[in-house]
Amino acid sequence: MAVAFIGAIGAANPTPASAAGMKVVVVVGPVGSSTKNYKKSARRYADQARSYGASVTEVYSPNASWKRVKAAAQGANVLIYLGHGNGSPSPYGGFSKYTKDGMGLNRSVGHGNRNTKYWGEYYIKTEIQLAPDAVVILNRLCYASGNNEWGAGNPTKDTAKKRVDNYGAGFLRAGAAAVFADGITDASYILSGLFTTGKTIGEIFRSSPSWVGKYDFKFASRETRGRTAWLAPYAAHRYYRSVIGELDLGAAEFRGS
């Protein structure tokens, strides 16, 4: 499911590090009447990435089919997805690698913003090959950061951990070094951190304007050996921000890959 959006924090405009040759792909899946608003967020990210010199490809509903998204995502240094999330565990039955922990895209091209089909972890890890040290940003979707669907209360800590671990797994196996998930807040700080600083992935995560620092915790991934997850609720059980992957990877190394 999709979630509401709290705030739109504009990125600062520092002197950008060179992003020439870097590929950024921005995808918006169908989210019904909210699609227009999701596209507005996506276009801001696209414009921000271009301001750093990156080459940007945008694939938006009603034309965001798996075929088009898959083709665009090959070799991406940054993949940004906004849309419905379908994670695990969830209230909708057991895990299916074909529908869970991936992207909700258009079942067919040009048929509106409600014809959703979920392409799960299996398709992400077997049909997409990201650039080395790529970063994935999952923005404004349910489950990816550990959260429930909007209005459905709060998950337990154990459930939130499993969701973050599961949602990141397919993207990490597709070559990503890190997977950020910002469920309800602006993600422009991630692009700024990647393209204009020397911070590590963990330091970028902590640089969010939404950082609280009272409830955050880390754990070793059970799905992806050697990777670490970091969840940063803004209050107890409010799991709307996470990152999983190589938290010590530096932005300079990311840009040099």
PDB file of C-alpha atoms in Angstrom:
ATOM      1  CA  MET A   1       0.000   0.000   0.000  1.00  0.00           C
ATOM      2  CA  ALA A   2       0.969   3.643  -0.384  1.00  0.00           C
ATOM      3  CA  VAL A   3       1.234   6.049   2.523  1.00  0.00           C
ATOM      4  CA  ALA A   4       0.638   9.713   3.210  1.00  0.00           C
ATOM      5  CA  PHE A   5       3.491  12.179   2.840  1.00  0.00           C
ATOM      6  CA  ILE A   6       4.595  14.417   5.690  1.00  0.00           C
ATOM      7  CA  GLY A   7       6.500  17.495   4.651  1.00  0.00           C
ATOM      8  CA  ALA A   8       8.625  18.219   1.626  1.00  0.00           C
ATOM      9  CA  ILE A   9      11.988  19.333   2.849  1.00  0.00           C
ATOM     10  CA  GLY A  10      13.878  20.984   0.031  1.00  0.00           C
ATOM     11  CA  ALA A  11      17.498  19.955  -0.327  1.00  0.00           C
ATOM     12  CA  ALA A  12      20.173  22.504   0.325  1.00  0.00           C
ATOM     13  CA  ASN A  13      22.033  23.745  -2.726  1.00  0.00           C
ATOM     14  CA  PRO A  14      25.708  23.098  -1.949  1.00  0.00           C
ATOM     15  CA  THR A  15      28.397  22.963  -4.594  1.00  0.00           C
ATOM     16  CA  PRO A  16      27.786  19.524  -6.088  1.00  0.00           C
ATOM     17  CA  ALA A  17      30.397  16.843  -6.434  1.00  0.00           C
ATOM     18  CA  SER A  18      30.689  15.533  -9.961  1.00  0.00           C
ATOM     19  CA  ALA A  19      27.919  13.084 -10.832  1.00  0.00           C
ATOM     20  CA  ALA A  20      28.816  12.936 -14.506  1.00  0.00           C
ATOM     21  CA  GLY A  21      28.299   9.418 -15.780  1.00  0.00           C
ATOM     22  CA  MET A  22      26.062   8.450 -12.858  1.00  0.00           C
ATOM     23  CA  LYS A  23      22.681   6.975 -13.758  1.00  0.00           C
ATOM     24  CA  VAL A  24      19.591   7.730 -11.672  1.00  0.00           C
ATOM     25  CA  VAL A  25      16.263   6.029 -12.399  1.00  0.00           C
ATOM     26  CA  VAL A  26      13.032   7.324 -10.846  1.00  0.00           C
ATOM     27  CA  VAL A  27       9.921   5.112 -10.927  1.00  0.00           C
ATOM     28  CA  VAL A  28       6.350   5.909  -9.878  1.00  0.00           C
ATOM     29  CA  GLY A  29       3.856   3.063  -9.745  1.00  0.00           C
ATOM     30  CA  PRO A  30       0.060   3.433  -9.883  1.00  0.00           C
ATOM     31  CA  VAL A  31      -1.424   4.726  -6.624  1.00  0.00           C
ATOM     32  CA  GLY A  32      -4.890   5.793  -7.734  1.00  0.00           C
ATOM     33  CA  SER A  33      -5.831   9.375  -6.961  1.00  0.00           C
ATOM     34  CA  SER A  34      -2.483   9.921  -5.191  1.00  0.00           C
ATOM     35  CA  THR A  35      -0.441   9.271  -8.332  1.00  0.00           C
ATOM     36  CA  LYS A  36      -0.251  12.948  -9.298  1.00  0.00           C
ATOM     37  CA  ASN A  37       1.170  13.831  -5.889  1.00  0.00           C
ATOM     38  CA  TYR A  38       3.676  10.970  -6.038  1.00  0.00           C
ATOM     39  CA  LYS A  39       4.833  12.182  -9.454  1.00  0.00           C
ATOM     40  CA  LYS A  40       5.376  15.643  -7.997  1.00  0.00           C
ATOM     41  CA  SER A  41       7.749  14.178  -5.401  1.00  0.00           C
ATOM     42  CA  ALA A  42       9.462  12.059  -8.052  1.00  0.00           C
ATOM     43  CA  ARG A  43      10.071  15.014 -10.360  1.00  0.00           C
ATOM     44  CA  ARG A  44      11.713  16.919  -7.521  1.00  0.00           C
ATOM     45  CA  TYR A  45      14.118  14.020  -7.000  1.00  0.00           C
ATOM     46  CA  ALA A  46      14.784  13.836 -10.734  1.00  0.00           C
ATOM     47  CA  ASP A  47      15.503  17.571 -10.935  1.00  0.00           C
ATOM     48  CA  GLN A  48      17.747  17.367  -7.880  1.00  0.00           C
ATOM     49  CA  ALA A  49      19.782  14.503  -9.370  1.00  0.00           C
ATOM     50  CA  ARG A  50      20.153  16.378 -12.668  1.00  0.00           C
ATOM     51  CA  SER A  51      21.426  19.421 -10.775  1.00  0.00           C
ATOM     52  CA  TYR A  52      24.378  17.282  -9.667  1.00  0.00           C
ATOM     53  CA  GLY A  53      25.139  16.250 -13.245  1.00  0.00           C
ATOM     54  CA  ALA A  54      23.569  12.787 -13.185  1.00  0.00           C
ATOM     55  CA  SER A  55      21.767  11.255 -16.152  1.00  0.00           C
ATOM     56  CA  VAL A  56      18.147  10.702 -15.094  1.00  0.00           C
ATOM     57  CA  THR A  57      15.494   8.380 -16.517  1.00  0.00           C
ATOM     58  CA  GLU A  58      11.879   8.731 -15.337  1.00  0.00           C
ATOM     59  CA  VAL A  59       9.270   5.969 -15.700  1.00  0.00           C
ATOM     60  CA  TYR A  60       5.856   6.951 -14.358  1.00  0.00           C
ATOM     61  CA  SER A  61       2.379   5.459 -14.194  1.00  0.00           C
ATOM     62  CA  PRO A  62       0.323   4.864 -16.320  1.00  0.00           C
ATOM     63  CA  ASN A  63       3.333   3.747 -18.372  1.00  0.00           C
ATOM     64  CA  ALA A  64       5.408   2.078 -15.639  1.00  0.00           C
ATOM     65  CA  SER A  65       5.176  -1.534 -16.784  1.00  0.00           C
ATOM     66  CA  TRP A  66       7.656  -4.140 -15.582  1.00  0.00           C
ATOM     67  CA  LYS A  67       9.155  -4.335 -19.076  1.00  0.00           C
ATOM     68  CA  ARG A  68       9.879  -0.597 -19.130  1.00  0.00           C
ATOM     69  CA  VAL A  69      11.069  -0.356 -15.531  1.00  0.00           C
ATOM     70  CA  LYS A  70      13.317  -3.396 -15.886  1.00  0.00           C
ATOM     71  CA  ALA A  71      14.945  -1.977 -19.011  1.00  0.00           C
ATOM     72  CA  ALA A  72      15.482   1.440 -17.424  1.00  0.00           C
ATOM     73  CA  ALA A  73      16.903   0.073 -14.155  1.00  0.00           C
ATOM     74  CA  GLN A  74      19.771  -1.909 -15.663  1.00  0.00           C
ATOM     75  CA  GLY A  75      23.074  -0.435 -14.508  1.00  0.00           C
ATOM     76  CA  ALA A  76      21.455   2.261 -12.364  1.00  0.00           C
ATOM     77  CA  ASN A  77      23.616   3.865  -9.686  1.00  0.00           C
ATOM     78  CA  VAL A  78      20.495   5.086  -7.890  1.00  0.00           C
ATOM     79  CA  LEU A  79      17.044   3.531  -8.224  1.00  0.00           C
ATOM     80  CA  ILE A  80      14.180   5.483  -6.644  1.00  0.00           C
ATOM     81  CA  TYR A  81      10.747   3.880  -6.350  1.00  0.00           C
ATOM     82  CA  LEU A  82       7.552   5.568  -5.165  1.00  0.00           C
ATOM     83  CA  GLY A  83       4.306   3.589  -5.120  1.00  0.00           C
ATOM     84  CA  HIS A  84       2.448   0.807  -3.365  1.00  0.00           C
ATOM     85  CA  GLY A  85       4.386  -1.575  -1.150  1.00  0.00           C
ATOM     86  CA  ASN A  86       3.569  -5.256  -0.698  1.00  0.00           C
ATOM     87  CA  GLY A  87       5.844  -6.580   2.026  1.00  0.00           C
ATOM     88  CA  SER A  88       6.149  -9.495   4.377  1.00  0.00           C
ATOM     89  CA  PRO A  89       4.981 -10.331   6.925  1.00  0.00           C
ATOM     90  CA  SER A  90       1.590  -8.788   6.158  1.00  0.00           C
ATOM     91  CA  PRO A  91      -2.106  -9.487   6.836  1.00  0.00           C
ATOM     92  CA  TYR A  92      -2.491 -10.880   3.305  1.00  0.00           C
ATOM     93  CA  GLY A  93      -1.281 -14.441   3.606  1.00  0.00           C
ATOM     94  CA  GLY A  94       2.142 -16.041   3.416  1.00  0.00           C
ATOM     95  CA  PHE A  95       5.262 -14.957   1.601  1.00  0.00           C
ATOM     96  CA  SER A  96       5.383 -15.182  -2.186  1.00  0.00           C
ATOM     97  CA  LYS A  97       8.669 -14.324  -3.870  1.00  0.00           C
ATOM     98  CA  TYR A  98       6.729 -13.408  -7.004  1.00  0.00           C
ATOM     99  CA  THR A  99       4.619 -10.643  -5.432  1.00  0.00           C
ATOM    100  CA  LYS A 100       6.234  -9.584  -2.141  1.00  0.00           C
ATOM    101  CA  ASP A 101       9.062  -7.135  -1.441  1.00  0.00           C
ATOM    102  CA  GLY A 102       9.352  -5.531  -4.855  1.00  0.00           C
ATOM    103  CA  MET A 103       7.456  -2.875  -6.814  1.00  0.00           C
ATOM    104  CA  GLY A 104       3.792  -2.296  -7.619  1.00  0.00           C
ATOM    105  CA  LEU A 105       3.711  -1.345 -11.308  1.00  0.00           C
ATOM    106  CA  ASN A 106       1.217  -0.985 -14.143  1.00  0.00           C
ATOM    107  CA  ARG A 107      -0.207  -4.314 -15.245  1.00  0.00           C
ATOM    108  CA  SER A 108      -0.536  -2.826 -18.725  1.00  0.00           C
ATOM    109  CA  VAL A 109       0.633   0.443 -20.271  1.00  0.00           C
ATOM    110  CA  GLY A 110      -1.699   3.396 -20.690  1.00  0.00           C
ATOM    111  CA  HIS A 111      -4.656   2.080 -18.695  1.00  0.00           C
ATOM    112  CA  GLY A 112      -4.828   4.472 -15.777  1.00  0.00           C
ATOM    113  CA  ASN A 113      -3.415   4.576 -12.282  1.00  0.00           C
ATOM    114  CA  ARG A 114      -5.281   1.705 -10.634  1.00  0.00           C
ATOM    115  CA  ASN A 115      -4.155  -1.309 -12.676  1.00  0.00           C
ATOM    116  CA  THR A 116      -1.506  -2.532 -10.239  1.00  0.00           C
ATOM    117  CA  LYS A 117       0.528  -5.714 -10.474  1.00  0.00           C
ATOM    118  CA  TYR A 118       3.197  -6.553  -7.908  1.00  0.00           C
ATOM    119  CA  TRP A 119       6.570  -7.700  -9.143  1.00  0.00           C
ATOM    120  CA  GLY A 120       8.272  -9.286  -6.161  1.00  0.00           C
ATOM    121  CA  GLU A 121      11.728 -10.095  -4.881  1.00  0.00           C
ATOM    122  CA  TYR A 122      12.243 -12.891  -7.415  1.00  0.00           C
ATOM    123  CA  TYR A 123      11.978 -10.527 -10.385  1.00  0.00           C
ATOM    124  CA  ILE A 124      14.092  -7.824  -8.745  1.00  0.00           C
ATOM    125  CA  LYS A 125      17.017 -10.137  -8.005  1.00  0.00           C
ATOM    126  CA  THR A 126      16.889 -12.218 -11.199  1.00  0.00           C
ATOM    127  CA  GLU A 127      16.010  -9.650 -13.884  1.00  0.00           C
ATOM    128  CA  ILE A 128      17.659  -6.409 -12.726  1.00  0.00           C
ATOM    129  CA  GLN A 129      21.396  -5.827 -12.436  1.00  0.00           C
ATOM    130  CA  LEU A 130      22.228  -2.535 -10.761  1.00  0.00           C
ATOM    131  CA  ALA A 131      25.615  -0.807 -10.942  1.00  0.00           C
ATOM    132  CA  PRO A 132      28.252  -1.804  -8.368  1.00  0.00           C
ATOM    133  CA  ASP A 133      27.648  -0.028  -5.043  1.00  0.00           C
ATOM    134  CA  ALA A 134      24.219   1.161  -6.213  1.00  0.00           C
ATOM    135  CA  VAL A 135      21.754   2.728  -3.792  1.00  0.00           C
ATOM    136  CA  VAL A 136      17.999   2.078  -3.777  1.00  0.00           C
ATOM    137  CA  ILE A 137      15.538   4.576  -2.292  1.00  0.00           C
ATOM    138  CA  LEU A 138      12.031   3.321  -1.459  1.00  0.00           C
ATOM    139  CA  ASN A 139       9.833   6.327  -0.750  1.00  0.00           C
ATOM    140  CA  ARG A 140       6.229   6.652   0.410  1.00  0.00           C
ATOM    141  CA  LEU A 141       5.315   2.968   0.472  1.00  0.00           C
ATOM    142  CA  CYS A 142       4.083   0.646   3.180  1.00  0.00           C
ATOM    143  CA  TYR A 143       6.093  -2.196   4.721  1.00  0.00           C
ATOM    144  CA  ALA A 144       9.553  -1.299   3.350  1.00  0.00           C
ATOM    145  CA  SER A 145      10.643   0.673   6.439  1.00  0.00           C
ATOM    146  CA  GLY A 146       8.832  -1.735   8.779  1.00  0.00           C
ATOM    147  CA  ASN A 147       5.575   0.217   8.893  1.00  0.00           C
ATOM    148  CA  ASN A 148       1.992  -0.981   8.649  1.00  0.00           C
ATOM    149  CA  GLU A 149      -0.468   0.295   6.092  1.00  0.00           C
ATOM    150  CA  TRP A 150      -1.700   3.816   6.761  1.00  0.00           C
ATOM    151  CA  GLY A 151      -4.290   3.833   9.545  1.00  0.00           C
ATOM    152  CA  ALA A 152      -3.649   0.217  10.583  1.00  0.00           C
ATOM    153  CA  GLY A 153      -1.843   0.905  13.838  1.00  0.00           C
ATOM    154  CA  ASN A 154       1.769   0.066  14.597  1.00  0.00           C
ATOM    155  CA  PRO A 155       3.675  -3.202  14.137  1.00  0.00           C
ATOM    156  CA  THR A 156       5.745  -4.952  16.767  1.00  0.00           C
ATOM    157  CA  LYS A 157       9.492  -4.447  16.723  1.00  0.00           C
ATOM    158  CA  ASP A 158      10.030  -8.017  15.543  1.00  0.00           C
ATOM    159  CA  THR A 159       7.609  -7.566  12.634  1.00  0.00           C
ATOM    160  CA  ALA A 160       9.245  -4.278  11.618  1.00  0.00           C
ATOM    161  CA  LYS A 161      12.687  -5.912  11.604  1.00  0.00           C
ATOM    162  CA  LYS A 162      11.501  -8.778   9.409  1.00  0.00           C
ATOM    163  CA  ARG A 163       9.882  -6.377   6.935  1.00  0.00           C
ATOM    164  CA  VAL A 164      13.015  -4.257   6.521  1.00  0.00           C
ATOM    165  CA  ASP A 165      15.201  -7.341   6.155  1.00  0.00           C
ATOM    166  CA  ASN A 166      12.859  -8.988   3.657  1.00  0.00           C
ATOM    167  CA  TYR A 167      12.187  -5.873   1.574  1.00  0.00           C
ATOM    168  CA  GLY A 168      15.869  -5.109   1.179  1.00  0.00           C
ATOM    169  CA  ALA A 169      16.935  -8.626   0.206  1.00  0.00           C
ATOM    170  CA  GLY A 170      15.952  -8.651  -3.465  1.00  0.00           C
ATOM    171  CA  PHE A 171      17.468  -5.243  -4.176  1.00  0.00           C
ATOM    172  CA  LEU A 172      20.699  -6.159  -2.383  1.00  0.00           C
ATOM    173  CA  ARG A 173      20.927  -9.321  -4.477  1.00  0.00           C
ATOM    174  CA  ALA A 174      20.379  -7.198  -7.584  1.00  0.00           C
ATOM    175  CA  GLY A 175      23.642  -5.437  -6.741  1.00  0.00           C
ATOM    176  CA  ALA A 176      22.632  -2.633  -4.377  1.00  0.00           C
ATOM    177  CA  ALA A 177      25.029  -1.700  -1.598  1.00  0.00           C
ATOM    178  CA  ALA A 178      22.245  -0.098   0.436  1.00  0.00           C
ATOM    179  CA  VAL A 179      18.462   0.200   0.465  1.00  0.00           C
ATOM    180  CA  PHE A 180      16.927   3.260   2.130  1.00  0.00           C
ATOM    181  CA  ALA A 181      13.218   3.367   2.993  1.00  0.00           C
ATOM    182  CA  ASP A 182      11.489   6.621   3.937  1.00  0.00           C
ATOM    183  CA  GLY A 183       7.815   5.885   4.404  1.00  0.00           C
ATOM    184  CA  ILE A 184       6.337   9.327   4.962  1.00  0.00           C
ATOM    185  CA  THR A 185       9.172  11.855   4.731  1.00  0.00           C
ATOM    186  CA  ASP A 186      11.174  13.541   2.005  1.00  0.00           C
ATOM    187  CA  ALA A 187      14.211  11.609   0.755  1.00  0.00           C
ATOM    188  CA  SER A 188      16.146  14.455  -0.871  1.00  0.00           C
ATOM    189  CA  TYR A 189      18.749  14.358   1.916  1.00  0.00           C
ATOM    190  CA  ILE A 190      19.873  10.961   0.587  1.00  0.00           C
ATOM    191  CA  LEU A 191      20.639  12.321  -2.881  1.00  0.00           C
ATOM    192  CA  SER A 192      22.399  15.309  -1.358  1.00  0.00           C
ATOM    193  CA  GLY A 193      24.490  13.038   0.846  1.00  0.00           C
ATOM    194  CA  LEU A 194      25.407  10.690  -1.990  1.00  0.00           C
ATOM    195  CA  PHE A 195      26.357  13.342  -4.533  1.00  0.00           C
ATOM    196  CA  THR A 196      27.751  16.229  -2.475  1.00  0.00           C
ATOM    197  CA  THR A 197      29.434  14.781   0.637  1.00  0.00           C
ATOM    198  CA  GLY A 198      31.984  12.258   1.811  1.00  0.00           C
ATOM    199  CA  LYS A 199      29.653  10.728   4.386  1.00  0.00           C
ATOM    200  CA  THR A 200      29.081   7.018   4.802  1.00  0.00           C
ATOM    201  CA  ILE A 201      25.691   5.431   4.146  1.00  0.00           C
ATOM    202  CA  GLY A 202      25.110   5.324   7.894  1.00  0.00           C
ATOM    203  CA  GLU A 203      26.055   8.980   8.308  1.00  0.00           C
ATOM    204  CA  ILE A 204      23.740   9.959   5.465  1.00  0.00           C
ATOM    205  CA  PHE A 205      20.901   8.050   7.138  1.00  0.00           C
ATOM    206  CA  ARG A 206      21.547   9.892  10.372  1.00  0.00           C
ATOM    207  CA  SER A 207      21.671  13.267   8.564  1.00  0.00           C
ATOM    208  CA  SER A 208      17.935  13.184   7.795  1.00  0.00           C
ATOM    209  CA  PRO A 209      16.036  16.249   9.039  1.00  0.00           C
ATOM    210  CA  SER A 210      13.627  13.688  10.543  1.00  0.00           C
ATOM    211  CA  TRP A 211      16.316  12.091  12.714  1.00  0.00           C
ATOM    212  CA  VAL A 212      15.328  11.758  16.389  1.00  0.00           C
ATOM    213  CA  GLY A 213      17.942   9.368  17.761  1.00  0.00           C
ATOM    214  CA  LYS A 214      16.013   8.155  20.786  1.00  0.00           C
ATOM    215  CA  TYR A 215      14.449   4.982  19.435  1.00  0.00           C
ATOM    216  CA  ASP A 216      16.839   3.829  16.702  1.00  0.00           C
ATOM    217  CA  PHE A 217      18.486   0.399  16.679  1.00  0.00           C
ATOM    218  CA  LYS A 218      20.578  -1.831  14.418  1.00  0.00           C
ATOM    219  CA  PHE A 219      20.620  -5.557  13.758  1.00  0.00           C
ATOM    220  CA  ALA A 220      22.505  -8.007  11.564  1.00  0.00           C
ATOM    221  CA  SER A 221      20.514  -9.083   8.522  1.00  0.00           C
ATOM    222  CA  ARG A 222      19.309 -12.677   8.507  1.00  0.00           C
ATOM    223  CA  GLU A 223      18.392 -12.551   4.808  1.00  0.00           C
ATOM    224  CA  THR A 224      21.625 -11.051   3.452  1.00  0.00           C
ATOM    225  CA  ARG A 225      24.844 -12.242   5.042  1.00  0.00           C
ATOM    226  CA  GLY A 226      27.218  -9.515   6.191  1.00  0.00           C
ATOM    227  CA  ARG A 227      24.707  -6.671   5.904  1.00  0.00           C
ATOM    228  CA  THR A 228      23.327  -4.490   8.688  1.00  0.00           C
ATOM    229  CA  ALA A 229      19.904  -2.888   9.097  1.00  0.00           C
ATOM    230  CA  TRP A 230      19.235   0.354  10.964  1.00  0.00           C
ATOM    231  CA  LEU A 231      15.715   1.454  11.904  1.00  0.00           C
ATOM    232  CA  ALA A 232      15.009   4.961  13.200  1.00  0.00           C
ATOM    233  CA  PRO A 233      11.436   5.382  14.485  1.00  0.00           C
ATOM    234  CA  TYR A 234      10.505   8.955  15.335  1.00  0.00           C
ATOM    235  CA  ALA A 235       8.562   7.590  18.330  1.00  0.00           C
ATOM    236  CA  ALA A 236       8.019   4.179  19.874  1.00  0.00           C
ATOM    237  CA  HIS A 237       6.833   1.692  17.218  1.00  0.00           C
ATOM    238  CA  ARG A 238       6.603   4.377  14.493  1.00  0.00           C
ATOM    239  CA  TYR A 239       8.728   2.607  11.900  1.00  0.00           C
ATOM    240  CA  TYR A 240       8.949   5.002   8.969  1.00  0.00           C
ATOM    241  CA  ARG A 241      12.694   5.193   8.268  1.00  0.00           C
ATOM    242  CA  SER A 242      15.258   2.462   7.674  1.00  0.00           C
ATOM    243  CA  VAL A 243      18.392   1.541   5.775  1.00  0.00           C
ATOM    244  CA  ILE A 244      19.936  -1.864   5.162  1.00  0.00           C
ATOM    245  CA  GLY A 245      23.209  -2.789   3.506  1.00  0.00           C
ATOM    246  CA  GLU A 246      26.833  -1.670   3.733  1.00  0.00           C
ATOM    247  CA  LEU A 247      26.496   1.143   6.240  1.00  0.00           C
ATOM    248  CA  ASP A 248      30.223   1.971   6.147  1.00  0.00           C
ATOM    249  CA  LEU A 249      30.318   2.523   2.378  1.00  0.00           C
ATOM    250  CA  GLY A 250      31.405   6.107   1.690  1.00  0.00           C
ATOM    251  CA  ALA A 251      29.711   8.446  -0.759  1.00  0.00           C
ATOM    252  CA  ALA A 252      33.038   9.067  -2.508  1.00  0.00           C
ATOM    253  CA  GLU A 253      33.370   5.314  -3.057  1.00  0.00           C
ATOM    254  CA  PHE A 254      29.783   5.191  -4.325  1.00  0.00           C
ATOM    255  CA  ARG A 255      30.535   7.944  -6.855  1.00  0.00           C
ATOM    256  CA  GLY A 256      33.740   6.244  -7.950  1.00  0.00           C
ATOM    257  CA  SER A 257      32.178   2.871  -8.692  1.00  0.00           C
TER     258      SER A 257
END
